[in-house]
Amino acid sequence: QVHLVESGGGLVQPGGSLRLSCAASGSIFSIASVGWYRQAPGKPRESVAVFTTGGNTNYTDSVKGRFTISREDARSTLLQINSLKPEDTAVYYCNARTFEYRLGYSPDYWGQGTQVTVSS
């Protein structure tokens, strides 16, 4: 029902910036929440930033003050990343949940991921 495509990752220097984009298609007006997650090798996937209907946002402590999630419209969700650190290196995934998900009627949607590598 919902398809997600991430873009914007790459190789950057410590202290640099990136803007990740999540493009949604399909039943985009059914989306209740969208978020960014990341997974480094040998580490569990963790929530980075989540944006819910109503404008609520949640950030993991390690990115507060550096990462900003924004929802431009029903199709586009951005993650602005500033002051990148080597420990930010991971595959970043876009996630979306519909209103029906909360009732068990639809799956949790994921994109394919985009690689962010922070190295000098």
Coordinates of C-alpha atoms in Angstrom, one line a residue:
Q1 CA 0.0 0.0 0.0
V2 CA 2.9 2.4 0.8
H3 CA 6.2 2.5 -0.9
L4 CA 9.2 4.3 0.5
V5 CA 12.4 5.3 -1.2
E6 CA 15.3 6.9 0.7
S7 CA 18.0 9.0 -0.8
G8 CA 20.8 11.5 0.1
G9 CA 23.3 9.2 1.9
G10 CA 27.0 9.2 1.1
L11 CA 30.5 9.7 2.4
V12 CA 31.1 12.8 4.4
Q13 CA 33.8 14.2 6.7
P14 CA 33.3 14.5 10.5
G15 CA 31.4 17.8 11.2
G16 CA 29.8 17.7 7.8
S17 CA 26.1 17.7 6.9
L18 CA 23.7 15.6 4.9
R19 CA 20.0 15.9 4.1
L20 CA 18.2 12.6 3.7
S21 CA 14.9 12.3 1.8
C22 CA 12.1 9.8 2.1
A23 CA 9.7 9.7 -0.8
A24 CA 6.4 8.0 -0.2
S25 CA 4.0 6.7 -2.8
G26 CA 0.8 4.7 -2.8
S27 CA -1.7 5.3 0.0
I28 CA 0.2 8.3 1.3
F29 CA -2.8 9.9 3.0
S30 CA -3.2 6.8 5.1
I31 CA 0.2 7.5 6.8
A32 CA -0.1 8.2 10.5
S33 CA 3.6 8.4 11.4
V34 CA 6.9 8.5 9.6
G35 CA 10.3 8.1 11.0
W36 CA 14.0 7.5 10.5
Y37 CA 15.8 4.5 11.9
R38 CA 19.4 3.4 11.5
Q39 CA 21.4 0.3 11.9
A40 CA 25.2 -0.1 12.1
P41 CA 27.0 -3.4 11.6
G42 CA 26.7 -5.5 14.8
K43 CA 24.2 -3.1 16.3
P44 CA 20.4 -3.3 16.6
R45 CA 18.2 -1.1 14.5
E46 CA 17.4 2.0 16.5
S47 CA 14.9 4.8 16.2
V48 CA 16.5 8.2 15.3
A49 CA 13.6 10.6 14.7
V50 CA 9.9 10.1 14.4
F51 CA 7.2 12.5 13.2
T52 CA 3.6 11.7 14.1
T53 CA 0.3 13.2 12.9
G54 CA -0.2 16.3 15.0
G55 CA 3.4 17.5 14.8
N56 CA 4.8 15.4 17.6
T57 CA 8.5 14.5 17.2
N58 CA 10.8 12.2 19.1
Y59 CA 14.6 12.0 18.9
T60 CA 17.0 9.6 20.3
D61 CA 19.4 11.3 22.8
S62 CA 22.5 10.9 20.7
V63 CA 21.2 13.0 17.9
K64 CA 19.3 15.8 19.7
G65 CA 20.4 19.2 18.6
R66 CA 22.1 17.8 15.4
F67 CA 19.3 16.0 13.6
T68 CA 16.0 17.5 12.5
I69 CA 13.0 15.6 11.0
S70 CA 10.5 17.5 8.9
R71 CA 7.4 16.6 7.0
E72 CA 7.0 18.8 4.0
D73 CA 3.9 17.1 2.7
A74 CA 2.2 13.7 2.4
R75 CA 5.0 12.5 0.1
S76 CA 8.2 13.9 1.5
T77 CA 9.9 13.5 4.8
L78 CA 13.4 14.9 5.4
L79 CA 16.1 14.3 7.9
Q80 CA 18.6 17.2 8.2
I81 CA 21.8 15.9 9.7
N82 CA 24.4 18.4 11.0
S83 CA 27.7 18.0 12.9
L84 CA 28.1 14.4 11.8
K85 CA 30.2 12.1 13.9
P86 CA 31.9 8.8 12.9
E87 CA 29.4 7.0 15.2
D88 CA 26.6 8.2 13.0
T89 CA 27.8 5.8 10.3
A90 CA 25.0 3.4 9.5
V91 CA 22.3 2.4 7.0
Y92 CA 19.4 4.8 7.5
Y93 CA 15.9 3.6 6.9
C94 CA 12.6 5.4 6.4
N95 CA 9.6 3.9 8.2
A96 CA 5.9 4.6 7.9
R97 CA 2.8 3.3 9.7
T98 CA -0.7 3.9 8.6
F99 CA -3.8 4.5 10.7
E100 CA -4.8 0.9 10.1
Y101 CA -1.5 -0.4 11.5
R102 CA -2.7 0.5 15.0
L103 CA -5.6 -1.9 14.5
G104 CA -3.5 -4.7 13.0
Y105 CA -4.8 -4.3 9.5
S106 CA -1.7 -3.2 7.6
P107 CA 2.1 -3.9 7.9
D108 CA 4.9 -1.7 9.0
Y109 CA 6.5 -0.2 5.9
W110 CA 10.2 0.2 5.3
G111 CA 12.4 1.6 2.5
Q112 CA 15.5 0.0 1.2
G113 CA 17.9 2.1 3.2
T114 CA 20.6 4.6 2.3
Q115 CA 24.2 4.4 3.5
V116 CA 25.7 7.2 5.6
T117 CA 29.5 6.9 6.2
V118 CA 31.3 9.5 8.3
S119 CA 35.1 9.3 7.9
S120 CA 38.1 11.5 7.5

